[in-house]
PDB file of C-alpha atoms in Angstrom:
ATOM      1  CA  VAL I  14     -12.628  -4.000   1.747  1.00 76.00           C
ATOM      2  CA  THR I  15     -10.168  -2.868  -0.887  1.00 83.00           C
ATOM      3  CA  VAL I  16      -6.912  -4.521  -1.888  1.00 85.00           C
ATOM      4  CA  VAL I  17      -4.394  -1.979  -3.164  1.00 87.00           C
ATOM      5  CA  ASN I  18      -1.446  -3.336  -5.101  1.00 89.00           C
ATOM      6  CA  TYR I  19       1.432  -1.049  -6.079  1.00 89.00           C
ATOM      7  CA  TRP I  20       3.255  -2.171  -9.202  1.00 88.00           C
ATOM      8  CA  PHE I  21       4.937  -0.898 -12.328  1.00 84.00           C
ATOM      9  CA  SER I  22       5.253  -2.230 -15.852  1.00 85.00           C
ATOM     10  CA  THR I  23       8.950  -3.155 -15.886  1.00 86.00           C
ATOM     11  CA  CYS I  24       8.773  -5.097 -12.608  1.00 89.00           C
ATOM     12  CA  LYS I  25       8.701  -8.820 -13.566  1.00 92.00           C
ATOM     13  CA  PRO I  26       7.169 -10.065 -10.269  1.00 91.00           C
ATOM     14  CA  CYS I  27       4.590  -7.261 -10.499  1.00 90.00           C
ATOM     15  CA  VAL I  28       3.487  -8.230 -13.996  1.00 92.00           C
ATOM     16  CA  GLY I  29       3.735 -11.931 -13.162  1.00 92.00           C
ATOM     17  CA  GLU I  30       1.194 -11.671 -10.351  1.00 90.00           C
ATOM     18  CA  LEU I  31      -1.462  -9.812 -12.377  1.00 92.00           C
ATOM     19  CA  PRO I  32      -3.353 -13.003 -13.337  1.00 91.00           C
ATOM     20  CA  GLU I  33      -3.347 -14.069  -9.657  1.00 87.00           C
ATOM     21  CA  LEU I  34      -4.722 -10.685  -8.630  1.00 88.00           C
ATOM     22  CA  GLU I  35      -7.434 -10.970 -11.282  1.00 89.00           C
ATOM     23  CA  ALA I  36      -8.381 -14.449 -10.011  1.00 86.00           C
ATOM     24  CA  LEU I  37      -8.378 -13.166  -6.424  1.00 82.00           C
ATOM     25  CA  ASN I  38     -10.604 -10.265  -7.418  1.00 84.00           C
ATOM     26  CA  LYS I  39     -13.169 -12.604  -8.984  1.00 85.00           C
ATOM     27  CA  LYS I  40     -13.042 -15.098  -6.103  1.00 80.00           C
ATOM     28  CA  LEU I  41     -13.477 -12.472  -3.405  1.00 76.00           C
ATOM     29  CA  ALA I  42     -16.203 -10.652  -5.330  1.00 77.00           C
ATOM     30  CA  GLU I  43     -18.302 -13.846  -5.220  1.00 77.00           C
ATOM     31  CA  LYS I  44     -18.021 -14.080  -1.432  1.00 72.00           C
ATOM     32  CA  MET I  45     -18.329 -10.462  -0.327  1.00 67.00           C
ATOM     33  CA  ALA I  46     -18.156  -6.888  -1.466  1.00 59.00           C
ATOM     34  CA  VAL I  47     -14.449  -6.651  -2.208  1.00 65.00           C
ATOM     35  CA  ARG I  48     -12.802  -4.458  -4.757  1.00 68.00           C
ATOM     36  CA  LEU I  49      -9.266  -4.919  -5.960  1.00 69.00           C
ATOM     37  CA  SER I  50      -7.505  -1.785  -7.091  1.00 70.00           C
ATOM     38  CA  ALA I  51      -4.030  -1.655  -8.484  1.00 66.00           C
ATOM     39  CA  SER I  52      -1.985   1.479  -8.698  1.00 63.00           C
ATOM     40  CA  THR I  53       0.734   1.851 -11.269  1.00 58.00           C
ATOM     41  CA  HIS I  54       3.698   3.763  -9.971  1.00 51.00           C
ATOM     42  CA  SER I  55       7.104   4.530 -11.277  1.00 47.00           C
ATOM     43  CA  GLN I  56       9.846   6.308  -9.357  1.00 44.00           C
ATOM     44  CA  LEU I  57       9.416   8.985 -12.008  1.00 43.00           C
ATOM     45  CA  THR I  58       6.269  10.678 -13.187  1.00 46.00           C
ATOM     46  CA  VAL I  59       4.372   8.275 -15.421  1.00 54.00           C
ATOM     47  CA  THR I  60       4.966   9.275 -19.026  1.00 60.00           C
ATOM     48  CA  GLY I  61       2.517   8.736 -21.860  1.00 66.00           C
ATOM     49  CA  GLN I  62       4.605   5.798 -23.067  1.00 70.00           C
ATOM     50  CA  GLN I  63       4.668   4.168 -19.604  1.00 72.00           C
ATOM     51  CA  PHE I  64       0.915   4.677 -19.307  1.00 75.00           C
ATOM     52  CA  SER I  65       0.393   3.061 -22.704  1.00 81.00           C
ATOM     53  CA  GLU I  66       2.677   0.122 -21.827  1.00 85.00           C
ATOM     54  CA  ALA I  67       0.862  -0.451 -18.537  1.00 85.00           C
ATOM     55  CA  LYS I  68      -2.549  -0.391 -20.241  1.00 86.00           C
ATOM     56  CA  ASP I  69      -1.259  -2.875 -22.846  1.00 90.00           C
ATOM     57  CA  ILE I  70       0.048  -5.227 -20.139  1.00 91.00           C
ATOM     58  CA  LEU I  71      -3.248  -5.068 -18.229  1.00 91.00           C
ATOM     59  CA  SER I  72      -5.162  -5.852 -21.394  1.00 93.00           C
ATOM     60  CA  LYS I  73      -2.907  -8.784 -22.347  1.00 94.00           C
ATOM     61  CA  LYS I  74      -3.139 -10.218 -18.823  1.00 93.00           C
ATOM     62  CA  GLY I  75      -6.945  -9.964 -18.857  1.00 93.00           C
ATOM     63  CA  VAL I  76      -7.149  -7.626 -15.883  1.00 91.00           C
ATOM     64  CA  THR I  77     -10.662  -6.295 -15.322  1.00 89.00           C
ATOM     65  CA  TYR I  78     -10.324  -4.700 -11.886  1.00 87.00           C
ATOM     66  CA  LYS I  79      -9.896  -0.949 -11.547  1.00 85.00           C
ATOM     67  CA  ASN I  80      -6.429   0.530 -11.981  1.00 85.00           C
ATOM     68  CA  ILE I  81      -5.439   4.075 -11.158  1.00 82.00           C
ATOM     69  CA  TRP I  82      -2.472   6.208 -12.125  1.00 78.00           C
ATOM     70  CA  PHE I  83      -1.241   9.240 -10.257  1.00 76.00           C
ATOM     71  CA  ASP I  84       1.409  11.919 -10.387  1.00 73.00           C
ATOM     72  CA  SER I  85       4.466  11.292  -8.229  1.00 75.00           C
ATOM     73  CA  ASN I  86       3.904  14.721  -6.617  1.00 80.00           C
ATOM     74  CA  SER I  87       0.379  13.813  -5.448  1.00 81.00           C
ATOM     75  CA  ASP I  88      -0.332  12.500  -1.934  1.00 85.00           C
ATOM     76  CA  ALA I  89      -0.539   8.975  -3.371  1.00 80.00           C
ATOM     77  CA  GLY I  90       2.761   9.483  -5.173  1.00 78.00           C
ATOM     78  CA  LYS I  91       4.419  10.735  -2.012  1.00 84.00           C
ATOM     79  CA  PHE I  92       3.091   7.695  -0.119  1.00 84.00           C
ATOM     80  CA  THR I  93       4.706   5.353  -2.631  1.00 83.00           C
ATOM     81  CA  SER I  94       8.067   7.054  -2.225  1.00 81.00           C
ATOM     82  CA  GLY I  95       8.245   5.193   1.095  1.00 84.00           C
ATOM     83  CA  LEU I  96       7.838   1.778  -0.554  1.00 85.00           C
ATOM     84  CA  PHE I  97      11.104  -0.099  -0.815  1.00 86.00           C
ATOM     85  CA  SER I  98       9.967  -3.124  -2.767  1.00 88.00           C
ATOM     86  CA  TYR I  99       7.521  -3.873  -5.553  1.00 88.00           C
ATOM     87  CA  PRO I 100       4.972  -5.254  -5.723  1.00 90.00           C
ATOM     88  CA  THR I 101       3.556  -4.168  -2.381  1.00 90.00           C
ATOM     89  CA  THR I 102      -0.047  -4.927  -1.456  1.00 89.00           C
ATOM     90  CA  TYR I 103      -2.242  -3.391   1.238  1.00 88.00           C
ATOM     91  CA  VAL I 104      -5.663  -4.417   2.531  1.00 86.00           C
ATOM     92  CA  VAL I 105      -7.836  -1.409   3.427  1.00 87.00           C
ATOM     93  CA  ASP I 106     -11.097  -1.623   5.388  1.00 85.00           C
ATOM     94  CA  LYS I 107     -14.321   0.216   4.557  1.00 85.00           C
ATOM     95  CA  ASN I 108     -13.230   3.137   6.748  1.00 91.00           C
ATOM     96  CA  GLY I 109      -9.946   3.614   4.874  1.00 88.00           C
ATOM     97  CA  ASN I 110      -7.751   2.022   7.540  1.00 92.00           C
ATOM     98  CA  ILE I 111      -4.875  -0.237   6.522  1.00 91.00           C
ATOM     99  CA  VAL I 112      -5.461  -3.740   7.897  1.00 88.00           C
ATOM    100  CA  GLY I 113      -2.392  -5.653   9.053  1.00 87.00           C
ATOM    101  CA  GLU I 114       1.053  -5.316   7.574  1.00 87.00           C
ATOM    102  CA  PRO I 115       1.699  -4.705   3.872  1.00 89.00           C
ATOM    103  CA  ILE I 116       2.430  -7.747   1.751  1.00 88.00           C
ATOM    104  CA  VAL I 117       5.824  -7.194   0.183  1.00 88.00           C
ATOM    105  CA  GLY I 118       6.537  -9.327  -2.871  1.00 84.00           C
ATOM    106  CA  ALA I 119       4.326 -11.179  -5.305  1.00 83.00           C
ATOM    107  CA  ILE I 120       1.180 -12.786  -3.906  1.00 77.00           C
ATOM    108  CA  THR I 121       1.938 -15.787  -6.085  1.00 68.00           C
ATOM    109  CA  GLU I 122       4.244 -17.002  -3.330  1.00 59.00           C
ATOM    110  CA  LYS I 123       2.450 -19.402  -0.929  1.00 61.00           C
ATOM    111  CA  ASN I 124       3.301 -17.479   2.237  1.00 60.00           C
ATOM    112  CA  GLN I 125       2.078 -14.235   0.666  1.00 57.00           C
ATOM    113  CA  GLN I 126      -1.240 -15.865  -0.312  1.00 58.00           C
ATOM    114  CA  ARG I 127      -1.737 -17.011   3.289  1.00 63.00           C
ATOM    115  CA  HIS I 128      -0.937 -13.535   4.561  1.00 59.00           C
ATOM    116  CA  LEU I 129      -3.476 -11.963   2.206  1.00 62.00           C
ATOM    117  CA  LYS I 130      -6.202 -14.458   3.152  1.00 62.00           C
ATOM    118  CA  ASN I 131      -5.611 -13.793   6.861  1.00 61.00           C
ATOM    119  CA  SER I 132      -5.786  -9.987   6.517  1.00 57.00           C
TER     120      SER I 132
END
């Protein structure tokens, strides 16, 4: 199972939930083989400065799970062009299928935590 969280560095709720995602990653890793991946995305191609800022934020927040960056013209970038709100989180099964509905908004909200646990 993989949790994919789309965020960007100037999104306050996105940055605010990073410690929760880190805690979730550690908690789930103890129970089963779960990997939490977070993808940084901007509506524009990620510049060197944005990349540097994102890496700095991840470091300051103590994030240890894998993060990926991609060009907005890639398939992943095109997928994110359909996202209307950030952060948005998906649960993906071992076969690459999206499980349930995406979680729109920070997982720090109680109802979002329940949704994630039930996915």
